[in-house]
Coordinates of C-alpha atoms in Angstrom, one line a residue:
Chain A
X22 CA 35.3 -90.8 -32.7
X23 CA 33.5 -92.3 -34.9
X24 CA 33.0 -91.5 -39.0
X25 CA 29.3 -90.7 -40.1
X26 CA 29.4 -90.2 -43.9
X27 CA 26.5 -87.3 -45.1
X28 CA 24.7 -88.0 -47.9
X29 CA 26.6 -85.9 -49.7
X30 CA 29.9 -87.5 -48.6
X31 CA 31.0 -84.5 -46.0
X32 CA 32.3 -86.5 -42.6
X33 CA 30.6 -85.9 -40.1
X34 CA 33.5 -84.7 -37.7
X35 CA 35.4 -82.5 -40.4
X36 CA 35.6 -79.7 -38.4
X37 CA 36.4 -76.2 -39.0
X38 CA 40.5 -75.4 -38.5
X39 CA 40.3 -72.5 -35.4
X40 CA 42.9 -71.1 -33.2
X41 CA 42.3 -70.4 -29.8
X42 CA 42.4 -66.5 -29.1
X43 CA 43.0 -64.6 -25.7
X44 CA 40.0 -65.1 -23.7
X45 CA 38.5 -68.8 -23.9
X46 CA 37.3 -68.5 -27.8
X47 CA 38.4 -69.7 -30.7
X48 CA 38.9 -67.7 -34.2
X49 CA 38.5 -69.3 -37.6
X50 CA 39.7 -67.4 -41.0
X51 CA 38.5 -68.5 -44.4
X52 CA 41.1 -68.6 -46.8
X53 CA 39.5 -70.0 -49.4
X54 CA 35.9 -70.7 -50.8
X55 CA 33.6 -73.1 -49.9
X56 CA 30.7 -75.2 -50.6
X57 CA 27.8 -74.1 -48.3
X58 CA 26.3 -77.4 -47.4
X59 CA 29.8 -78.4 -46.9
X60 CA 30.2 -75.4 -44.8
X61 CA 26.5 -76.1 -42.7
X62 CA 27.6 -79.7 -41.2
X63 CA 31.5 -78.6 -40.7
X64 CA 30.2 -75.4 -38.0
X65 CA 27.9 -77.6 -36.8
X66 CA 29.7 -80.8 -36.0
X67 CA 32.9 -77.7 -34.7
X68 CA 30.0 -76.3 -32.0
X69 CA 29.1 -79.0 -31.0
X70 CA 33.0 -79.7 -30.1
X71 CA 34.1 -76.1 -28.4
X72 CA 30.5 -76.6 -26.3
X73 CA 32.2 -79.4 -24.6
X74 CA 35.5 -77.8 -24.8
X75 CA 33.8 -75.0 -22.8
X76 CA 34.6 -72.2 -25.2
X77 CA 33.3 -68.6 -25.2
X78 CA 33.2 -66.7 -28.6
X79 CA 33.4 -67.9 -32.2
X80 CA 34.5 -65.9 -34.7
X81 CA 34.6 -66.8 -38.2
X82 CA 36.2 -63.5 -40.2
X83 CA 35.1 -64.6 -43.8
X84 CA 36.5 -62.8 -47.4
X85 CA 33.9 -61.1 -49.9
X86 CA 35.5 -64.0 -51.8
X87 CA 33.4 -66.5 -49.4
X88 CA 30.0 -64.2 -49.4
X89 CA 27.9 -68.0 -49.8
X90 CA 28.5 -68.3 -46.4
X91 CA 26.8 -65.4 -44.9
X92 CA 23.8 -66.9 -44.5
X93 CA 24.4 -70.0 -43.9
X94 CA 26.3 -68.3 -40.9
X95 CA 23.2 -66.4 -39.7
X96 CA 21.2 -69.4 -40.2
X97 CA 22.9 -71.3 -37.4
X98 CA 23.2 -68.0 -35.1
X99 CA 25.8 -65.8 -35.9
X100 CA 25.8 -62.4 -35.9
X101 CA 27.7 -59.2 -37.6
X102 CA 30.6 -57.8 -35.3
X103 CA 32.9 -55.5 -37.8
X104 CA 32.9 -55.5 -41.5
X105 CA 35.8 -53.9 -44.0
X106 CA 35.7 -53.6 -47.9
X107 CA 37.3 -56.7 -48.2
X108 CA 36.1 -59.0 -45.1
X109 CA 32.9 -59.5 -42.6
X110 CA 33.2 -60.5 -39.3
X111 CA 30.6 -62.6 -37.6
X112 CA 30.9 -63.6 -34.0
X113 CA 28.5 -66.5 -31.8
X114 CA 28.4 -66.8 -28.0
X115 CA 28.5 -69.8 -26.6
X116 CA 27.3 -69.7 -22.8
X117 CA 24.2 -69.1 -21.9
X118 CA 25.9 -65.9 -19.5
X119 CA 25.7 -62.9 -21.2
X120 CA 28.6 -62.1 -24.2
X121 CA 31.1 -60.1 -23.1
X122 CA 32.4 -59.9 -27.0
X123 CA 34.3 -56.7 -27.2
X124 CA 32.5 -53.7 -29.2
X125 CA 33.3 -53.0 -32.0
X126 CA 34.9 -49.6 -33.5
X127 CA 33.5 -46.8 -33.2
X128 CA 35.1 -43.7 -34.0
X129 CA 36.6 -42.0 -36.7
X130 CA 40.1 -39.9 -36.2
X131 CA 40.4 -36.5 -37.7
X132 CA 43.0 -34.4 -37.6
X133 CA 43.2 -30.9 -38.6
X134 CA 46.9 -28.9 -39.1
X135 CA 47.7 -25.8 -37.1
X136 CA 51.0 -24.6 -39.1
X137 CA 52.2 -21.0 -38.8
X138 CA 55.1 -19.2 -39.4
X139 CA 57.5 -17.2 -38.8
X140 CA 55.2 -13.7 -40.5
X141 CA 52.8 -14.5 -38.3
X142 CA 51.1 -16.4 -41.7
X143 CA 48.5 -19.4 -41.2
X144 CA 48.4 -22.5 -44.2
X145 CA 45.3 -22.7 -45.3
X146 CA 43.2 -24.0 -48.3
X147 CA 39.9 -24.1 -50.2
X148 CA 38.1 -27.7 -50.8
X149 CA 37.5 -29.1 -54.4
X150 CA 34.7 -31.7 -52.3
X151 CA 33.2 -31.8 -49.2
X152 CA 30.2 -29.5 -47.6
X153 CA 32.5 -25.9 -48.3
X154 CA 32.9 -26.7 -51.8
X155 CA 32.4 -23.2 -53.7
X156 CA 31.9 -21.4 -50.8
X157 CA 35.5 -20.2 -50.7
X158 CA 36.5 -20.1 -47.2
X159 CA 39.7 -20.6 -46.1
X160 CA 40.6 -23.6 -43.4
X161 CA 43.3 -25.4 -42.4
X162 CA 43.9 -28.3 -43.8
X163 CA 42.2 -31.3 -42.2
X164 CA 42.4 -35.5 -42.9
X165 CA 41.3 -38.4 -41.9
X166 CA 44.0 -40.7 -39.3
X167 CA 44.2 -43.8 -41.7
X168 CA 43.9 -48.2 -40.1
X169 CA 47.2 -48.3 -38.3
X170 CA 48.3 -44.9 -38.3
X171 CA 49.4 -42.5 -35.4
X172 CA 47.7 -39.1 -34.6
X173 CA 50.9 -37.2 -35.7
X174 CA 51.4 -39.1 -38.5
X175 CA 48.3 -38.5 -39.9
X176 CA 48.6 -35.0 -39.4
X177 CA 52.4 -34.4 -40.5
X178 CA 50.7 -36.5 -43.8
X179 CA 47.9 -34.8 -44.6
X180 CA 49.7 -31.4 -44.7
X181 CA 52.0 -33.2 -47.2
X182 CA 49.2 -34.0 -49.2
X183 CA 47.1 -31.4 -49.4
X184 CA 49.4 -28.4 -49.6
X185 CA 53.4 -29.7 -50.1
X186 CA 54.8 -28.4 -47.6
X187 CA 56.6 -30.9 -45.2
X188 CA 56.3 -30.2 -41.3
X189 CA 57.2 -31.1 -37.8
X190 CA 54.5 -32.0 -35.1
X191 CA 54.5 -30.1 -32.1
X192 CA 51.7 -30.7 -29.5
X193 CA 47.8 -31.6 -29.4
X194 CA 46.3 -28.6 -28.6
X195 CA 42.1 -29.8 -28.2
X196 CA 40.1 -32.2 -29.7
X197 CA 36.6 -32.4 -30.0
X198 CA 34.1 -35.6 -29.9
X199 CA 31.3 -35.6 -32.3
X200 CA 28.3 -38.2 -32.9
X201 CA 26.7 -39.4 -35.5
X202 CA 29.1 -37.8 -37.7
X203 CA 28.7 -40.8 -40.5
X204 CA 25.9 -43.4 -40.0
X205 CA 25.8 -43.7 -36.0
X206 CA 29.8 -43.3 -35.8
X207 CA 31.3 -40.8 -33.6
X208 CA 34.3 -38.9 -34.2
X209 CA 37.6 -37.1 -32.7
X210 CA 39.0 -34.2 -33.9
X211 CA 42.3 -33.7 -33.1
X212 CA 43.4 -29.9 -33.7
X213 CA 47.7 -30.0 -34.3
X214 CA 49.6 -27.4 -33.8
X215 CA 52.7 -28.0 -36.6
X216 CA 56.3 -26.5 -37.3
X217 CA 56.3 -25.6 -40.8
X218 CA 60.1 -26.9 -42.5
X219 CA 59.6 -25.6 -45.9
X220 CA 57.8 -23.2 -47.4
X221 CA 56.7 -23.5 -51.2
X222 CA 53.5 -24.8 -51.4
X223 CA 52.1 -27.7 -54.2
X224 CA 48.8 -27.8 -53.9
X225 CA 47.0 -30.9 -55.0
X226 CA 44.3 -30.8 -57.3
X227 CA 42.4 -33.6 -56.0
X228 CA 40.9 -32.4 -53.1
X229 CA 42.0 -29.2 -52.8
X230 CA 41.0 -25.9 -55.1
X231 CA 43.9 -23.4 -54.0
X232 CA 46.5 -23.3 -50.5
X233 CA 48.6 -20.0 -49.3
X234 CA 49.8 -18.6 -46.0
X235 CA 47.6 -16.6 -45.2
X236 CA 48.0 -13.2 -42.5
X237 CA 46.3 -14.8 -39.7
X238 CA 44.0 -11.6 -38.9
X239 CA 43.2 -12.2 -42.5
X240 CA 41.6 -15.8 -41.7
X241 CA 39.8 -14.9 -38.7
X242 CA 38.3 -11.6 -40.2
X243 CA 36.4 -14.2 -42.7
X244 CA 32.8 -14.2 -41.9
X245 CA 32.1 -18.0 -41.6
X246 CA 35.6 -18.1 -39.1
X247 CA 33.5 -15.5 -37.0
X248 CA 30.1 -17.1 -37.5
X249 CA 31.8 -21.1 -36.7
X250 CA 32.8 -21.9 -32.7
X251 CA 35.5 -24.4 -33.6
X252 CA 37.2 -22.2 -36.4
X253 CA 37.6 -19.3 -33.9
X254 CA 38.7 -21.6 -31.0
X255 CA 41.3 -22.5 -34.0
X256 CA 42.3 -18.6 -34.2
X257 CA 42.3 -18.6 -30.3
X258 CA 44.6 -21.8 -30.0
X259 CA 46.5 -20.8 -32.7
X260 CA 48.2 -17.3 -30.7
X261 CA 47.6 -18.5 -27.8
X262 CA 49.9 -20.5 -28.5
X263 CA 51.9 -18.9 -30.4
X264 CA 52.3 -16.0 -28.2
X265 CA 52.0 -17.3 -24.6
X266 CA 52.5 -21.1 -24.2
X267 CA 49.7 -22.2 -23.8
X268 CA 50.1 -25.8 -22.5
X269 CA 49.4 -28.7 -25.0
X270 CA 49.8 -32.8 -25.4
X271 CA 52.9 -33.7 -27.0
X272 CA 53.4 -37.5 -28.5
X273 CA 55.9 -39.6 -25.9
X274 CA 56.3 -43.6 -26.6
X275 CA 55.6 -45.5 -24.1
X276 CA 55.9 -49.6 -24.6
X277 CA 52.4 -50.6 -24.7
X278 CA 51.8 -52.5 -20.9
X279 CA 50.5 -55.8 -22.2
X280 CA 52.0 -55.9 -25.7
X281 CA 55.1 -56.2 -27.4
X282 CA 54.8 -53.1 -29.5
X283 CA 55.4 -49.3 -29.1
X284 CA 52.4 -46.6 -28.7
X285 CA 52.0 -42.7 -28.1
X286 CA 51.6 -41.5 -24.7
X287 CA 50.2 -37.8 -25.7
X288 CA 50.3 -35.8 -22.5
X289 CA 52.2 -32.4 -21.2
X290 CA 55.6 -33.6 -20.6
X291 CA 57.2 -31.0 -19.3
X292 CA 53.9 -30.2 -17.0
X293 CA 54.9 -33.5 -15.9
X294 CA 58.8 -33.9 -15.8
X295 CA 59.6 -30.5 -15.2
X296 CA 59.5 -29.8 -11.2
X297 CA 61.7 -27.4 -10.2
X298 CA 60.0 -24.8 -12.3
X299 CA 56.9 -25.7 -11.8
X300 CA 57.6 -25.4 -7.6
X301 CA 59.0 -22.2 -8.2
X302 CA 55.5 -21.0 -10.3
Chain B
X11 CA 8.9 -46.3 -69.6
X12 CA 7.5 -49.2 -71.1
X13 CA 6.8 -51.3 -68.3
X14 CA 8.3 -55.1 -68.5
X15 CA 7.6 -58.7 -67.6
X16 CA 10.3 -60.9 -66.9
X17 CA 9.2 -64.7 -66.3
X18 CA 9.0 -64.3 -62.9
X19 CA 6.4 -61.6 -63.1
X20 CA 8.8 -58.8 -61.2
X21 CA 8.6 -55.5 -63.6
X22 CA 11.7 -54.6 -65.2
X23 CA 11.4 -51.0 -64.3
X24 CA 10.2 -51.5 -60.6
X25 CA 12.8 -49.9 -58.7
X26 CA 14.7 -49.4 -54.8
X27 CA 13.5 -46.7 -53.2
X28 CA 16.4 -44.4 -51.6
X29 CA 16.5 -41.6 -50.5
X30 CA 19.6 -39.5 -51.6
X31 CA 22.5 -38.6 -49.4
X32 CA 24.8 -34.7 -49.0
X33 CA 27.4 -36.1 -51.4
X34 CA 25.8 -36.9 -54.4
X35 CA 24.8 -40.5 -53.9
X36 CA 21.8 -42.7 -52.6
X37 CA 21.0 -44.5 -49.2
X38 CA 18.9 -47.9 -49.8
X39 CA 17.4 -48.9 -46.2
X40 CA 16.1 -52.6 -45.5
X41 CA 13.1 -52.7 -43.5
X42 CA 11.6 -56.4 -44.5
X43 CA 12.7 -59.7 -46.1
X44 CA 12.7 -59.8 -50.2
X45 CA 13.3 -62.6 -52.7
X46 CA 17.2 -61.9 -53.8
X47 CA 15.8 -62.5 -57.6
X48 CA 13.3 -59.6 -57.2
X49 CA 15.8 -57.9 -55.2
X50 CA 18.6 -58.6 -58.0
X51 CA 16.7 -57.0 -60.6
X52 CA 15.2 -53.9 -59.0
X53 CA 18.9 -53.6 -58.0
X54 CA 19.7 -53.7 -61.7
X55 CA 17.3 -51.6 -62.9
X56 CA 18.0 -48.9 -59.9
X57 CA 21.5 -49.0 -60.8
X58 CA 21.2 -47.8 -64.3
X59 CA 18.8 -45.2 -63.5
X60 CA 21.4 -43.8 -60.5
X61 CA 24.5 -43.8 -63.7
X62 CA 22.0 -41.5 -65.8
X63 CA 21.1 -39.5 -63.2
X64 CA 25.1 -39.1 -62.3
X65 CA 25.1 -40.2 -58.8
X66 CA 27.9 -41.8 -57.3
X67 CA 28.9 -44.0 -54.0
X68 CA 24.8 -46.1 -53.4
X69 CA 24.2 -47.6 -49.8
X70 CA 22.5 -50.2 -48.5
X71 CA 21.5 -51.3 -45.6
X72 CA 20.8 -54.8 -45.2
X73 CA 19.0 -55.5 -41.1
X74 CA 20.5 -58.9 -40.4
X75 CA 16.6 -60.6 -41.4
X76 CA 17.6 -59.8 -45.0
X77 CA 21.2 -61.7 -45.0
X78 CA 20.0 -63.3 -48.2
X79 CA 20.4 -60.1 -49.8
X80 CA 23.9 -60.2 -49.8
X81 CA 25.5 -62.7 -51.6
X82 CA 23.4 -61.0 -54.4
X83 CA 24.2 -57.4 -53.6
X84 CA 28.4 -58.3 -53.6
X85 CA 27.2 -60.2 -57.6
X86 CA 26.4 -56.8 -58.4
X87 CA 29.5 -55.1 -57.3
X88 CA 28.7 -54.0 -54.6
X89 CA 31.6 -54.1 -50.9
X90 CA 31.4 -53.6 -47.3
X91 CA 31.7 -50.8 -45.9
X92 CA 30.9 -51.6 -42.3
X93 CA 28.4 -54.1 -39.9
X94 CA 27.4 -53.7 -36.8
X95 CA 25.3 -56.6 -34.7
X96 CA 21.8 -56.0 -36.5
X97 CA 22.8 -54.9 -39.8
X98 CA 26.0 -55.1 -42.4
X99 CA 26.5 -52.0 -44.7
X100 CA 26.7 -52.3 -48.4
X101 CA 28.2 -49.9 -50.5
X102 CA 28.8 -49.4 -54.4
X103 CA 30.6 -46.4 -56.9
X104 CA 28.9 -45.7 -59.6
X105 CA 31.4 -42.9 -61.0
X106 CA 34.5 -44.3 -63.2
X107 CA 36.8 -41.6 -60.8
X108 CA 38.3 -42.7 -58.0
X109 CA 36.1 -43.5 -55.5
X110 CA 36.0 -40.8 -52.5
X111 CA 33.3 -43.4 -49.8
X112 CA 34.2 -41.9 -46.1
X113 CA 36.6 -44.3 -43.9
X114 CA 35.1 -46.8 -41.6
X115 CA 35.3 -46.3 -37.9
X116 CA 38.6 -47.3 -36.6
X117 CA 39.1 -46.3 -32.8
X118 CA 37.9 -47.6 -30.0
X119 CA 37.9 -45.8 -26.9
X120 CA 38.2 -46.3 -23.7
X121 CA 38.4 -44.4 -20.3
X122 CA 40.9 -45.0 -17.4
X123 CA 39.1 -43.4 -14.3
X124 CA 41.9 -41.7 -11.8
X125 CA 39.2 -41.0 -8.6
X126 CA 41.3 -39.6 -6.2
X127 CA 40.2 -38.6 -2.4
X128 CA 41.1 -35.8 0.4
X129 CA 43.2 -38.6 2.2
X130 CA 45.3 -39.4 -1.0
X131 CA 43.7 -43.1 -1.2
X132 CA 43.2 -43.7 -5.2
X133 CA 39.6 -45.6 -5.9
X134 CA 40.9 -49.1 -7.6
X135 CA 39.5 -52.0 -8.4
X136 CA 40.9 -56.0 -8.8
X137 CA 39.0 -57.4 -12.2
X138 CA 37.1 -60.8 -12.5
X139 CA 38.1 -60.8 -16.0
X140 CA 40.2 -59.8 -18.8
X141 CA 43.9 -60.6 -18.7
X142 CA 43.9 -59.3 -15.5
X143 CA 41.9 -62.2 -13.8
X144 CA 43.6 -63.7 -11.3
X145 CA 47.1 -61.5 -10.5
X146 CA 45.7 -59.5 -7.7
X147 CA 47.1 -56.9 -9.5
X148 CA 44.6 -53.4 -8.5
X149 CA 44.3 -50.9 -11.2
X150 CA 42.2 -48.1 -11.5
X151 CA 38.6 -48.6 -13.3
X152 CA 38.4 -48.9 -17.3
X153 CA 36.1 -49.0 -19.7
X154 CA 34.3 -48.4 -22.8
X155 CA 32.6 -45.6 -24.1
X156 CA 29.7 -46.3 -25.5
X157 CA 28.2 -45.3 -29.0
X158 CA 27.0 -41.7 -28.9
X159 CA 28.7 -41.3 -25.6
X160 CA 30.8 -38.3 -24.7
X161 CA 34.2 -39.7 -23.2
X162 CA 33.5 -37.2 -19.5
X163 CA 30.3 -39.4 -19.3
X164 CA 31.4 -43.0 -20.0
X165 CA 33.9 -42.4 -17.0
X166 CA 32.1 -41.3 -14.2
X167 CA 29.7 -44.7 -16.0
X168 CA 32.2 -46.7 -15.5
X169 CA 33.0 -45.5 -12.4
X170 CA 30.1 -45.8 -10.5
X171 CA 29.5 -49.4 -12.9
X172 CA 32.1 -50.5 -10.7
X173 CA 32.2 -49.2 -7.8
X174 CA 29.1 -46.9 -7.2
X175 CA 31.1 -44.2 -6.7
X176 CA 29.6 -40.8 -7.7
X177 CA 32.3 -38.4 -9.3
X178 CA 32.3 -34.8 -10.6
X179 CA 34.3 -35.2 -14.2
X180 CA 37.9 -32.8 -14.0
X181 CA 40.2 -33.5 -17.0
X182 CA 41.9 -35.6 -19.0
X183 CA 45.2 -35.6 -18.4
X184 CA 46.6 -37.8 -21.2
X185 CA 45.9 -39.9 -23.6
X186 CA 47.3 -43.0 -26.0
X187 CA 46.6 -44.3 -28.9
X188 CA 47.4 -48.3 -30.0
X189 CA 47.2 -50.1 -32.8
X190 CA 45.4 -53.8 -33.3
X191 CA 44.0 -53.5 -30.2
X192 CA 41.5 -55.7 -31.6
X193 CA 41.7 -57.4 -35.1
X194 CA 43.7 -54.6 -37.4
X195 CA 41.4 -51.6 -35.3
X196 CA 42.8 -49.1 -32.8
X197 CA 42.2 -47.6 -29.6
X198 CA 42.3 -44.2 -28.0
X199 CA 42.5 -44.6 -24.1
X200 CA 41.9 -41.2 -22.7
X201 CA 43.6 -40.7 -19.2
X202 CA 41.0 -39.2 -16.5
X203 CA 41.5 -37.5 -13.6
X204 CA 37.6 -37.1 -11.3
X205 CA 36.9 -36.0 -8.3
X206 CA 35.0 -38.6 -5.8
X207 CA 30.8 -36.9 -4.9
X208 CA 30.4 -40.0 -2.5
X209 CA 33.0 -42.8 -0.5
X210 CA 31.0 -46.1 0.0
X211 CA 32.0 -48.8 -2.3
X212 CA 29.2 -50.6 -3.4
X213 CA 31.1 -53.2 -5.7
X214 CA 30.0 -54.8 -9.2
X215 CA 30.1 -58.1 -9.2
X216 CA 30.5 -59.3 -12.9
X217 CA 33.5 -57.5 -13.7
X218 CA 34.9 -56.7 -10.0
X219 CA 36.9 -58.8 -7.5
X220 CA 36.8 -56.4 -5.0
X221 CA 37.6 -52.7 -4.5
X222 CA 38.9 -50.5 -2.5
X223 CA 40.3 -46.7 -1.4
X224 CA 44.2 -47.5 -1.4
X225 CA 47.0 -45.0 -0.3
X226 CA 48.7 -43.4 -3.4
X227 CA 52.0 -45.1 -2.0
X228 CA 50.8 -47.8 -1.9
X229 CA 49.0 -48.0 -5.4
X230 CA 52.9 -47.2 -6.9
X231 CA 54.5 -49.6 -4.9
X232 CA 52.8 -52.6 -7.1
X233 CA 55.7 -54.7 -8.9
X234 CA 53.1 -54.9 -11.9
X235 CA 53.2 -50.8 -12.2
X236 CA 56.5 -50.4 -11.5
X237 CA 56.9 -52.5 -14.1
X238 CA 54.5 -50.7 -16.7
X239 CA 55.0 -47.7 -17.9
X240 CA 51.5 -47.0 -18.1
X241 CA 50.7 -47.4 -14.8
X242 CA 53.7 -45.9 -14.0
X243 CA 52.6 -42.5 -15.9
X244 CA 49.3 -43.4 -14.1
X245 CA 50.7 -41.8 -10.9
X246 CA 52.4 -39.3 -12.5
X247 CA 49.8 -37.3 -13.8
X248 CA 47.6 -37.8 -10.3
X249 CA 50.3 -36.7 -8.2
X250 CA 51.9 -34.0 -10.5
X251 CA 47.4 -32.5 -10.5
X252 CA 46.9 -33.0 -6.7
X253 CA 49.9 -31.2 -5.9
X254 CA 51.0 -28.9 -8.5
X255 CA 48.2 -28.2 -11.2
X256 CA 49.5 -30.0 -14.2
X257 CA 47.1 -28.4 -17.3
X258 CA 44.8 -31.0 -18.2
X259 CA 41.7 -30.3 -20.8
X260 CA 38.9 -30.1 -19.7
X261 CA 35.3 -30.1 -21.9
X262 CA 33.2 -27.4 -23.5
X263 CA 30.6 -27.5 -24.7
X264 CA 30.2 -26.2 -28.4
X265 CA 27.9 -26.1 -31.3
X266 CA 28.9 -28.3 -33.9
X267 CA 30.5 -26.7 -37.0
X268 CA 27.3 -27.8 -39.5
X269 CA 25.0 -29.6 -37.5
X270 CA 22.5 -28.5 -34.6
X271 CA 23.6 -30.4 -32.5
X272 CA 25.8 -29.8 -29.3
X273 CA 29.6 -31.1 -29.0
X274 CA 32.4 -31.4 -26.7
X275 CA 35.7 -29.3 -27.4
X276 CA 38.3 -30.8 -24.5
X277 CA 40.8 -28.4 -24.1
X278 CA 42.7 -25.7 -21.5
X279 CA 40.3 -23.5 -21.3
X280 CA 42.2 -22.1 -18.4
X281 CA 45.3 -21.8 -20.6
X282 CA 43.3 -20.1 -23.3
X283 CA 41.0 -17.7 -21.5
X284 CA 43.3 -16.1 -18.5
X285 CA 45.5 -13.7 -20.6
X286 CA 46.0 -11.9 -17.3
X287 CA 47.6 -14.2 -15.8
X288 CA 49.1 -15.4 -18.1
X289 CA 50.9 -11.9 -18.7
X290 CA 52.0 -12.3 -15.0
X291 CA 54.0 -15.2 -15.4

C-alpha cells in the first residue's frame, strides 16, 4: 500500500494494533495517550482495512488516561459498552447485519450469611451505614461479592471482615433476584448457610456498630424481622436447615466447558448422587 | 452570593441541577449537550457548594450525545463508574475518607432450559453462531437474561424464541458461576427445568440451525456431552428430576424489603413448608 502523508505528518496507512477475538472481531487496547487527530486518522484507516477483511465487532479499550480519545471514537460511530473506574470500553459493528455484541454485565451479586452455633445462636450485626443505620436492627452479615470472587468465598470473607469469625461454607439455601437495585442494574442475593469455626467476635469498626451471638428466637422477635418477609424467610430457612435438613445447593468444582479454568456448580449433590437412599424414600 | 462574570459570559455561581441520592450524595443527569467551558465552570462552582454542604458521592450521568463533556469531568477528578450503550456514568467522592461508592454490576446472567416431554425426549437445538457453530452438537436452549428480566421469564422467553415451544417454568436445578467470561466480568448460568405446553417446533432462523425433540439417551450419547462435565450434569439433573424428584428451587414472589416492588425468592418451598411430611421422613 502506498504511504500517503497527511498535513500533520501522519501516514495514512498507519494502523491501530489489534488482536482478533473469538467472534470474528478485533480488540484494540490502548496503553498510552495519543493525539486525537493521529488517533482519528489511524482509526479511519484501520476501520477501512477491517471492513475489507470482513471483521465484525471492533472493541476499543481506553484507559482513563486516554479520555481525550473518547469523543473521537464516538464521532467515528463507536458507542459505549461498559466502563470500570480505570477504563472505558467502546464498541462498533462493521457488518450491515444486526449486531450480536454481547450484553454488558447486568447484575450485582450479594450474599447474606446465616452462621448458627451449637447453642442455636445466630451471628448478627448492627450496621454503621446504609439504610439500617441508627435503627438498632440486628441482621445477619451481608456484603457484595467482589469481581472474580466465588460466592462461597465472598460469604466467608464478609463474615470474617465484619465479625472476625472464621466459617466453613455449607450451602446456598435460597436466592433472591431484584431489579433496579442500583440505577438500572439488577441484584442477585444468595442466602448462605455457614458453620462457625471460631467464636470470639472481633467486630470491624468502619461498617459495623455492634456484633453478637443472639438466640434465634430473639432475632425472630424483632419487630423489623416480623414486618419484612425476607427476614422471616431467613429465620425459617435457618431453623428448617438446622432441624430437618432442608435441601440447599453446595458448590462442586467442575472444569469449565470451553475454558481451561475450574468453576463451581452449585447443586444438591446428595440428591443427585445418592441413588440408593433416594430409592428407599 | 455575588454574581461574577467570566470572560465568556458565564456567571460564576451558576450551578448544575442535581437531585439528592439516599446516601448523602447528589446525582446530575444531563439531558442536552452543553459547551465544555460552561460545564467546567458550573461543575467547579457546584463541587464547592456540595463540599460546603457535606455531600459525599457525586454522580454525573452523561448521555452519549454529551461525549464532549467526558474529558472535562475526568480533568475535575471524576472517574468512570459504569456505561451502557447510550450513556456513561461518572462519579466523584468529596470527603477525605475512603469512598463507599457501590461496586458496578459484575455478572452476566444466563439460563439453560431443560424441556423434557412425556416421551423422555429433550428439546435440543444446533446453533448457527458462537463456539458450537458447525459442530453439529445438539444442546439445550440457552440465552442471556435481559436487563430487568426475571430468571424464569428469561428461560420461558429463550425457549419460545429459539424453538417456538411454550413452557411452564418449574425449578432452578443448579447454577454455575464462572469468571472472566466476558473481559473481566463473571457469569452466573442457571440450569432450569421446564414443562412443555406445546410440541410443534418453529425454529428461529437467525441463531438456530436446527431444533428437535431428541430421546435423552441419544443426547447423552453424543461424544461432546461425554467429554464436557457440565453437559453430563445436565443429563443427570434432568433424569434425577424426572425419576426421583431432585429438590430444586422454585420462585416465590415476595415484597422487597426496602422497595415497593415485588421480587422473587428462589428456594425449596416444599422443603420449607411441608413440616408434616418432613417429620415423617
